Structures are given as structure tokens and as C-alpha cells.
Amino acid sequence: GTCQVASAAAACGARLVSYSSDDIFDGMGGPYSEDEPPSPLSVYGKSQWRAEELLRELLPGRHLIIRTTAVYGWNRTSPNFAMFVWAQLQAGKRIRVANDQWCNPTLADYLAEVTAQLIDMGTAGVVNVAGRDRATRFDMAVALARTMALDKDLITSVTTAELGESARHPLQGGLKTEKLRRLLGTEPLTLAESMQRLRRAWRA
């Protein structure tokens, strides 16, 4: 799919924006900058890295790869992590969440806004776009519960191994955002700021 879209973009001289994530890394030494070598663990991560390679091959100088992580937002039609937490906790169901998977929770609205800014600036190459604060998935779930006035005691802290998931996840993940700060001249949203915006969307 990436090859087809990139080839079409190359044929008509268009720039292409694509999203990737910290799943292209093995999670042994995060957070990661844009220039660190990839080492994906899963099929998902490997496919993301291959997509990045195709863009560099087919659209040299005319691609923008945005790496992000743990994207969430208020949208009942979306299966994102915030909506999973909301759906389960508001139904009074207990959930088990990994306490050893690190990420930078990234508000979807912020990701969209920054994407538009980078496009307007004519930015090319790879840019990490993520929240400023690094947290575990468990920490993120607790923050979401508090933000949406739900019972955080329904969230059980477990290790990734205890979850028994078939796909391998990078544990010490997350992304460095120094390049983004230099490009925009502003700081990425903190987790608290992102949660405030999520709360406004939820209340609306």
C-alpha cells in the first residue's frame, strides 16, 4: 500500500506525509531520537520501518515521516486507548494494564495540529511528534480515569509478561522531541495539558 501511494505521489510531484511510531525500535533504550537505528520486534514494527524505507527510496526530499506514540483522543467511533479505558470503566469492568511499557501519551488533536504546521513549513524527513511527558501505559490509564471521573481502582497494574499478549511490545519506548522543539519554537503538550484538552472534549 505504501509503495502504491508513494509511486503515485512521485508520478505527480506531490509531497507525502506518513505516520510511523516507536514500534520500529526494540524498546531496550528509549526514548528515541530521529536518527537512532531501528530494530523492530514485531511484524507491525517491521512493516512500519519498511514503509519508511520505501518513502525514502521513492520520494527523496519530498516526504515527511512523523513518528508518534500512544495516540489517544475523545472519539466514540475510535478504538484508541482512551476510549477503551472509558468504555470499560464506565461499565464497571476491571482492566489490566501494563506497568512496564513506556511511551509519550500523544493527544490526537495535538498531533493533527502539529502535522499541519510542519506541512506549512515545508518540513521533510523524519520528525518525532509526541507528548512531552513519558509515562507507562498504567500511568496513562490512571490519568485517563481521573480526567473522565471514572474509578481508577478498577485498573490493575501488571507486567507485559502477565498480559500474555502474542505480539512483542517495546518496553522502554517513547520518543525524544528536541527536534520538534527546534522546528516549532514551542514545547510539546505535557500530559496534564493534554488531559485538560481531553476533558473539555469529553464534557462537550
PDB file of C-alpha atoms in Angstrom:
ATOM      1  CA  GLY A   1       0.000   0.000   0.000  1.00  0.00           C
ATOM      2  CA  THR A   2       2.741   2.446   0.894  1.00  0.00           C
ATOM      3  CA  CYS A   3       4.565   1.620  -2.330  1.00  0.00           C
ATOM      4  CA  GLN A   4       1.469   2.316  -4.441  1.00  0.00           C
ATOM      5  CA  VAL A   5       0.726   5.663  -2.773  1.00  0.00           C
ATOM      6  CA  ALA A   6       4.373   6.763  -2.842  1.00  0.00           C
ATOM      7  CA  SER A   7       4.693   5.828  -6.518  1.00  0.00           C
ATOM      8  CA  ALA A   8       1.571   7.831  -7.354  1.00  0.00           C
ATOM      9  CA  ALA A   9       2.887  10.808  -5.378  1.00  0.00           C
ATOM     10  CA  ALA A  10       6.219  10.601  -7.194  1.00  0.00           C
ATOM     11  CA  ALA A  11       4.485  10.475 -10.578  1.00  0.00           C
ATOM     12  CA  CYS A  12       2.581  13.713  -9.952  1.00  0.00           C
ATOM     13  CA  GLY A  13       5.280  15.526  -7.979  1.00  0.00           C
ATOM     14  CA  ALA A  14       3.375  15.554  -4.696  1.00  0.00           C
ATOM     15  CA  ARG A  15       4.781  15.543  -1.176  1.00  0.00           C
ATOM     16  CA  LEU A  16       3.663  12.683   1.053  1.00  0.00           C
ATOM     17  CA  VAL A  17       3.099  12.672   4.807  1.00  0.00           C
ATOM     18  CA  SER A  18       3.215   9.301   6.557  1.00  0.00           C
ATOM     19  CA  TYR A  19       2.892   8.243  10.194  1.00  0.00           C
ATOM     20  CA  SER A  20       5.193   5.814  11.954  1.00  0.00           C
ATOM     21  CA  SER A  21       5.886   5.054  15.624  1.00  0.00           C
ATOM     22  CA  ASP A  22       8.358   3.925  18.260  1.00  0.00           C
ATOM     23  CA  ASP A  23       7.436   0.339  17.364  1.00  0.00           C
ATOM     24  CA  ILE A  24      10.322   0.456  14.883  1.00  0.00           C
ATOM     25  CA  PHE A  25      12.654   0.206  17.921  1.00  0.00           C
ATOM     26  CA  ASP A  26      13.279  -2.720  20.254  1.00  0.00           C
ATOM     27  CA  GLY A  27      12.464  -0.779  23.431  1.00  0.00           C
ATOM     28  CA  MET A  28      15.803  -1.502  25.074  1.00  0.00           C
ATOM     29  CA  GLY A  29      16.995   2.106  25.326  1.00  0.00           C
ATOM     30  CA  GLY A  30      14.174   4.598  24.827  1.00  0.00           C
ATOM     31  CA  PRO A  31      13.202   7.322  24.468  1.00  0.00           C
ATOM     32  CA  TYR A  32      14.476   7.512  20.892  1.00  0.00           C
ATOM     33  CA  SER A  33      15.603  10.363  18.653  1.00  0.00           C
ATOM     34  CA  GLU A  34      15.018  10.572  14.904  1.00  0.00           C
ATOM     35  CA  ASP A  35      18.492   9.339  13.961  1.00  0.00           C
ATOM     36  CA  GLU A  36      18.739   6.206  16.118  1.00  0.00           C
ATOM     37  CA  PRO A  37      18.958   2.865  14.267  1.00  0.00           C
ATOM     38  CA  PRO A  38      15.724   0.834  14.133  1.00  0.00           C
ATOM     39  CA  SER A  39      15.377  -2.680  15.489  1.00  0.00           C
ATOM     40  CA  PRO A  40      11.673  -3.647  15.389  1.00  0.00           C
ATOM     41  CA  LEU A  41      10.426  -6.619  17.392  1.00  0.00           C
ATOM     42  CA  SER A  42       7.027  -7.236  15.805  1.00  0.00           C
ATOM     43  CA  VAL A  43       5.600  -7.678  12.321  1.00  0.00           C
ATOM     44  CA  TYR A  44       3.821  -4.344  12.855  1.00  0.00           C
ATOM     45  CA  GLY A  45       7.090  -2.569  13.668  1.00  0.00           C
ATOM     46  CA  LYS A  46       8.882  -4.206  10.750  1.00  0.00           C
ATOM     47  CA  SER A  47       6.146  -3.117   8.330  1.00  0.00           C
ATOM     48  CA  GLN A  48       6.388   0.455   9.622  1.00  0.00           C
ATOM     49  CA  TRP A  49      10.134   0.510   9.100  1.00  0.00           C
ATOM     50  CA  ARG A  50       9.791  -0.928   5.588  1.00  0.00           C
ATOM     51  CA  ALA A  51       7.235   1.777   4.788  1.00  0.00           C
ATOM     52  CA  GLU A  52       9.729   4.431   5.922  1.00  0.00           C
ATOM     53  CA  GLU A  53      12.411   2.899   3.692  1.00  0.00           C
ATOM     54  CA  LEU A  54      10.072   2.924   0.679  1.00  0.00           C
ATOM     55  CA  LEU A  55       9.301   6.621   1.166  1.00  0.00           C
ATOM     56  CA  ARG A  56      12.996   7.469   1.264  1.00  0.00           C
ATOM     57  CA  GLU A  57      13.595   5.427  -1.902  1.00  0.00           C
ATOM     58  CA  LEU A  58      10.620   6.644  -3.940  1.00  0.00           C
ATOM     59  CA  LEU A  59      10.259  10.237  -2.701  1.00  0.00           C
ATOM     60  CA  PRO A  60      13.707  11.556  -1.772  1.00  0.00           C
ATOM     61  CA  GLY A  61      13.324  15.040  -0.320  1.00  0.00           C
ATOM     62  CA  ARG A  62       9.539  15.012  -0.806  1.00  0.00           C
ATOM     63  CA  HIS A  63       8.359  13.008   2.185  1.00  0.00           C
ATOM     64  CA  LEU A  64       7.589  13.798   5.804  1.00  0.00           C
ATOM     65  CA  ILE A  65       7.619  10.855   8.205  1.00  0.00           C
ATOM     66  CA  ILE A  66       6.018  11.661  11.552  1.00  0.00           C
ATOM     67  CA  ARG A  67       6.842   9.205  14.309  1.00  0.00           C
ATOM     68  CA  THR A  68       4.459   9.245  17.226  1.00  0.00           C
ATOM     69  CA  THR A  69       3.357   7.029  20.100  1.00  0.00           C
ATOM     70  CA  ALA A  70       0.335   6.200  22.287  1.00  0.00           C
ATOM     71  CA  VAL A  71      -2.090   8.402  20.351  1.00  0.00           C
ATOM     72  CA  TYR A  72      -5.423   8.977  22.083  1.00  0.00           C
ATOM     73  CA  GLY A  73      -8.428  11.288  21.966  1.00  0.00           C
ATOM     74  CA  TRP A  74     -12.132  11.601  22.649  1.00  0.00           C
ATOM     75  CA  ASN A  75     -13.961   9.934  19.750  1.00  0.00           C
ATOM     76  CA  ARG A  76     -16.534   7.225  20.405  1.00  0.00           C
ATOM     77  CA  THR A  77     -16.006   5.706  16.942  1.00  0.00           C
ATOM     78  CA  SER A  78     -12.279   5.227  17.588  1.00  0.00           C
ATOM     79  CA  PRO A  79     -10.693   2.173  19.241  1.00  0.00           C
ATOM     80  CA  ASN A  80      -7.908   4.280  20.777  1.00  0.00           C
ATOM     81  CA  PHE A  81      -6.679   3.641  24.332  1.00  0.00           C
ATOM     82  CA  ALA A  82      -8.652   6.489  25.919  1.00  0.00           C
ATOM     83  CA  MET A  83     -11.913   5.153  24.538  1.00  0.00           C
ATOM     84  CA  PHE A  84     -11.044   1.621  25.664  1.00  0.00           C
ATOM     85  CA  VAL A  85     -10.448   2.872  29.206  1.00  0.00           C
ATOM     86  CA  TRP A  86     -13.654   4.930  29.152  1.00  0.00           C
ATOM     87  CA  ALA A  87     -15.798   2.085  27.759  1.00  0.00           C
ATOM     88  CA  GLN A  88     -14.571  -0.475  30.265  1.00  0.00           C
ATOM     89  CA  LEU A  89     -14.514   1.675  33.390  1.00  0.00           C
ATOM     90  CA  GLN A  90     -17.850   3.389  32.812  1.00  0.00           C
ATOM     91  CA  ALA A  91     -19.334  -0.118  32.524  1.00  0.00           C
ATOM     92  CA  GLY A  92     -17.758  -1.015  35.863  1.00  0.00           C
ATOM     93  CA  LYS A  93     -15.371  -3.536  34.310  1.00  0.00           C
ATOM     94  CA  ARG A  94     -11.872  -4.156  35.589  1.00  0.00           C
ATOM     95  CA  ILE A  95      -8.944  -3.757  33.216  1.00  0.00           C
ATOM     96  CA  ARG A  96      -5.345  -4.948  33.385  1.00  0.00           C
ATOM     97  CA  VAL A  97      -2.760  -2.508  32.052  1.00  0.00           C
ATOM     98  CA  ALA A  98       0.998  -2.908  31.609  1.00  0.00           C
ATOM     99  CA  ASN A  99       3.150  -1.082  34.134  1.00  0.00           C
ATOM    100  CA  ASP A 100       6.385  -1.638  32.199  1.00  0.00           C
ATOM    101  CA  GLN A 101       5.544  -0.297  28.721  1.00  0.00           C
ATOM    102  CA  TRP A 102       6.828   3.279  28.476  1.00  0.00           C
ATOM    103  CA  CYS A 103       5.525   5.824  25.954  1.00  0.00           C
ATOM    104  CA  ASN A 104       4.810   9.524  25.416  1.00  0.00           C
ATOM    105  CA  PRO A 105       0.994   9.820  25.506  1.00  0.00           C
ATOM    106  CA  THR A 106       0.061  11.950  22.472  1.00  0.00           C
ATOM    107  CA  LEU A 107      -3.261  13.758  22.095  1.00  0.00           C
ATOM    108  CA  ALA A 108      -4.668  13.175  18.599  1.00  0.00           C
ATOM    109  CA  ASP A 109      -5.747  16.822  18.235  1.00  0.00           C
ATOM    110  CA  TYR A 110      -2.214  17.986  19.029  1.00  0.00           C
ATOM    111  CA  LEU A 111      -0.750  15.516  16.538  1.00  0.00           C
ATOM    112  CA  ALA A 112      -3.078  16.837  13.815  1.00  0.00           C
ATOM    113  CA  GLU A 113      -2.270  20.489  14.599  1.00  0.00           C
ATOM    114  CA  VAL A 114       1.484  19.915  14.532  1.00  0.00           C
ATOM    115  CA  THR A 115       1.233  17.895  11.322  1.00  0.00           C
ATOM    116  CA  ALA A 116      -0.449  20.868   9.636  1.00  0.00           C
ATOM    117  CA  GLN A 117       2.242  23.218  10.955  1.00  0.00           C
ATOM    118  CA  LEU A 118       5.063  21.023   9.670  1.00  0.00           C
ATOM    119  CA  ILE A 119       3.402  20.767   6.251  1.00  0.00           C
ATOM    120  CA  ASP A 120       3.016  24.554   6.075  1.00  0.00           C
ATOM    121  CA  MET A 121       6.706  24.901   6.959  1.00  0.00           C
ATOM    122  CA  GLY A 122       7.696  22.543   4.140  1.00  0.00           C
ATOM    123  CA  THR A 123       9.394  20.174   6.576  1.00  0.00           C
ATOM    124  CA  ALA A 124      10.861  16.987   5.094  1.00  0.00           C
ATOM    125  CA  GLY A 125      12.493  13.912   6.571  1.00  0.00           C
ATOM    126  CA  VAL A 126      11.657  12.400   9.959  1.00  0.00           C
ATOM    127  CA  VAL A 127      10.201  14.284  12.923  1.00  0.00           C
ATOM    128  CA  ASN A 128       9.062  12.871  16.258  1.00  0.00           C
ATOM    129  CA  VAL A 129       5.707  14.345  17.289  1.00  0.00           C
ATOM    130  CA  ALA A 130       4.619  13.208  20.736  1.00  0.00           C
ATOM    131  CA  GLY A 131       3.635  14.447  24.169  1.00  0.00           C
ATOM    132  CA  ARG A 132       6.363  15.943  26.335  1.00  0.00           C
ATOM    133  CA  ASP A 133       5.983  13.564  29.271  1.00  0.00           C
ATOM    134  CA  ARG A 134       6.976   9.908  29.317  1.00  0.00           C
ATOM    135  CA  ALA A 135       4.755   7.524  31.239  1.00  0.00           C
ATOM    136  CA  THR A 136       3.812   3.857  31.492  1.00  0.00           C
ATOM    137  CA  ARG A 137       0.581   2.575  29.990  1.00  0.00           C
ATOM    138  CA  PHE A 138      -0.676   2.064  33.544  1.00  0.00           C
ATOM    139  CA  ASP A 139       0.108   5.680  34.480  1.00  0.00           C
ATOM    140  CA  MET A 140      -1.701   6.802  31.338  1.00  0.00           C
ATOM    141  CA  ALA A 141      -4.766   4.708  32.187  1.00  0.00           C
ATOM    142  CA  VAL A 142      -4.932   6.166  35.707  1.00  0.00           C
ATOM    143  CA  ALA A 143      -4.612   9.710  34.337  1.00  0.00           C
ATOM    144  CA  LEU A 144      -7.428   8.996  31.863  1.00  0.00           C
ATOM    145  CA  ALA A 145      -9.661   7.614  34.624  1.00  0.00           C
ATOM    146  CA  ARG A 146      -9.159  10.719  36.747  1.00  0.00           C
ATOM    147  CA  THR A 147      -9.738  13.005  33.772  1.00  0.00           C
ATOM    148  CA  MET A 148     -13.032  11.300  32.886  1.00  0.00           C
ATOM    149  CA  ALA A 149     -14.193  10.973  36.516  1.00  0.00           C
ATOM    150  CA  LEU A 150     -14.009   7.172  36.487  1.00  0.00           C
ATOM    151  CA  ASP A 151     -12.917   4.692  39.148  1.00  0.00           C
ATOM    152  CA  LYS A 152      -9.144   4.277  38.872  1.00  0.00           C
ATOM    153  CA  ASP A 153      -9.294   1.388  41.358  1.00  0.00           C
ATOM    154  CA  LEU A 154     -10.742  -0.752  38.563  1.00  0.00           C
ATOM    155  CA  ILE A 155      -7.326  -0.596  36.861  1.00  0.00           C
ATOM    156  CA  THR A 156      -4.908  -3.362  37.812  1.00  0.00           C
ATOM    157  CA  SER A 157      -1.180  -2.839  37.320  1.00  0.00           C
ATOM    158  CA  VAL A 158       0.500  -5.852  35.677  1.00  0.00           C
ATOM    159  CA  THR A 159       3.639  -6.604  33.712  1.00  0.00           C
ATOM    160  CA  THR A 160       3.602  -7.160  29.964  1.00  0.00           C
ATOM    161  CA  ALA A 161       4.556 -10.777  30.584  1.00  0.00           C
ATOM    162  CA  GLU A 162       1.474 -11.203  32.794  1.00  0.00           C
ATOM    163  CA  LEU A 163      -0.762  -9.909  29.996  1.00  0.00           C
ATOM    164  CA  GLY A 164       0.362 -12.821  27.823  1.00  0.00           C
ATOM    165  CA  GLU A 165      -0.033 -10.934  24.542  1.00  0.00           C
ATOM    166  CA  SER A 166       1.122 -12.702  21.378  1.00  0.00           C
ATOM    167  CA  ALA A 167       2.790  -9.641  19.818  1.00  0.00           C
ATOM    168  CA  ARG A 168       6.074  -8.401  21.289  1.00  0.00           C
ATOM    169  CA  HIS A 169       5.995  -4.799  22.512  1.00  0.00           C
ATOM    170  CA  PRO A 170       8.959  -2.475  23.052  1.00  0.00           C
ATOM    171  CA  LEU A 171       9.109  -1.776  26.799  1.00  0.00           C
ATOM    172  CA  GLN A 172      11.474   1.184  27.171  1.00  0.00           C
ATOM    173  CA  GLY A 173       9.830   3.049  24.313  1.00  0.00           C
ATOM    174  CA  GLY A 174       8.961   6.683  23.820  1.00  0.00           C
ATOM    175  CA  LEU A 175      10.316   9.457  21.617  1.00  0.00           C
ATOM    176  CA  LYS A 176      12.611  12.435  22.118  1.00  0.00           C
ATOM    177  CA  THR A 177      11.138  15.738  20.903  1.00  0.00           C
ATOM    178  CA  GLU A 178      14.138  18.103  20.820  1.00  0.00           C
ATOM    179  CA  LYS A 179      13.970  18.386  17.013  1.00  0.00           C
ATOM    180  CA  LEU A 180      10.272  19.279  17.188  1.00  0.00           C
ATOM    181  CA  ARG A 181      11.032  21.994  19.760  1.00  0.00           C
ATOM    182  CA  ARG A 182      13.682  23.487  17.469  1.00  0.00           C
ATOM    183  CA  LEU A 183      11.361  23.447  14.448  1.00  0.00           C
ATOM    184  CA  LEU A 184       8.326  24.962  16.163  1.00  0.00           C
ATOM    185  CA  GLY A 185       9.989  27.070  18.833  1.00  0.00           C
ATOM    186  CA  THR A 186       7.474  25.763  21.373  1.00  0.00           C
ATOM    187  CA  GLU A 187       7.236  22.898  23.868  1.00  0.00           C
ATOM    188  CA  PRO A 188       5.065  19.849  23.177  1.00  0.00           C
ATOM    189  CA  LEU A 189       1.992  19.420  25.372  1.00  0.00           C
ATOM    190  CA  THR A 190       2.540  17.977  28.837  1.00  0.00           C
ATOM    191  CA  LEU A 191       0.395  15.045  29.925  1.00  0.00           C
ATOM    192  CA  ALA A 192      -1.569  17.354  32.231  1.00  0.00           C
ATOM    193  CA  GLU A 193      -2.227  19.847  29.406  1.00  0.00           C
ATOM    194  CA  SER A 194      -3.316  17.040  27.082  1.00  0.00           C
ATOM    195  CA  MET A 195      -5.669  15.633  29.709  1.00  0.00           C
ATOM    196  CA  GLN A 196      -7.231  19.065  30.209  1.00  0.00           C
ATOM    197  CA  ARG A 197      -7.968  19.271  26.491  1.00  0.00           C
ATOM    198  CA  LEU A 198      -9.330  15.729  26.500  1.00  0.00           C
ATOM    199  CA  ARG A 199     -11.605  16.619  29.414  1.00  0.00           C
ATOM    200  CA  ARG A 200     -13.002  19.618  27.521  1.00  0.00           C
ATOM    201  CA  ALA A 201     -13.756  17.397  24.516  1.00  0.00           C
ATOM    202  CA  TRP A 202     -15.357  14.753  26.759  1.00  0.00           C
ATOM    203  CA  ARG A 203     -17.501  17.340  28.592  1.00  0.00           C
ATOM    204  CA  ALA A 204     -18.618  18.832  25.270  1.00  0.00           C
TER     205      ALA A 204
END
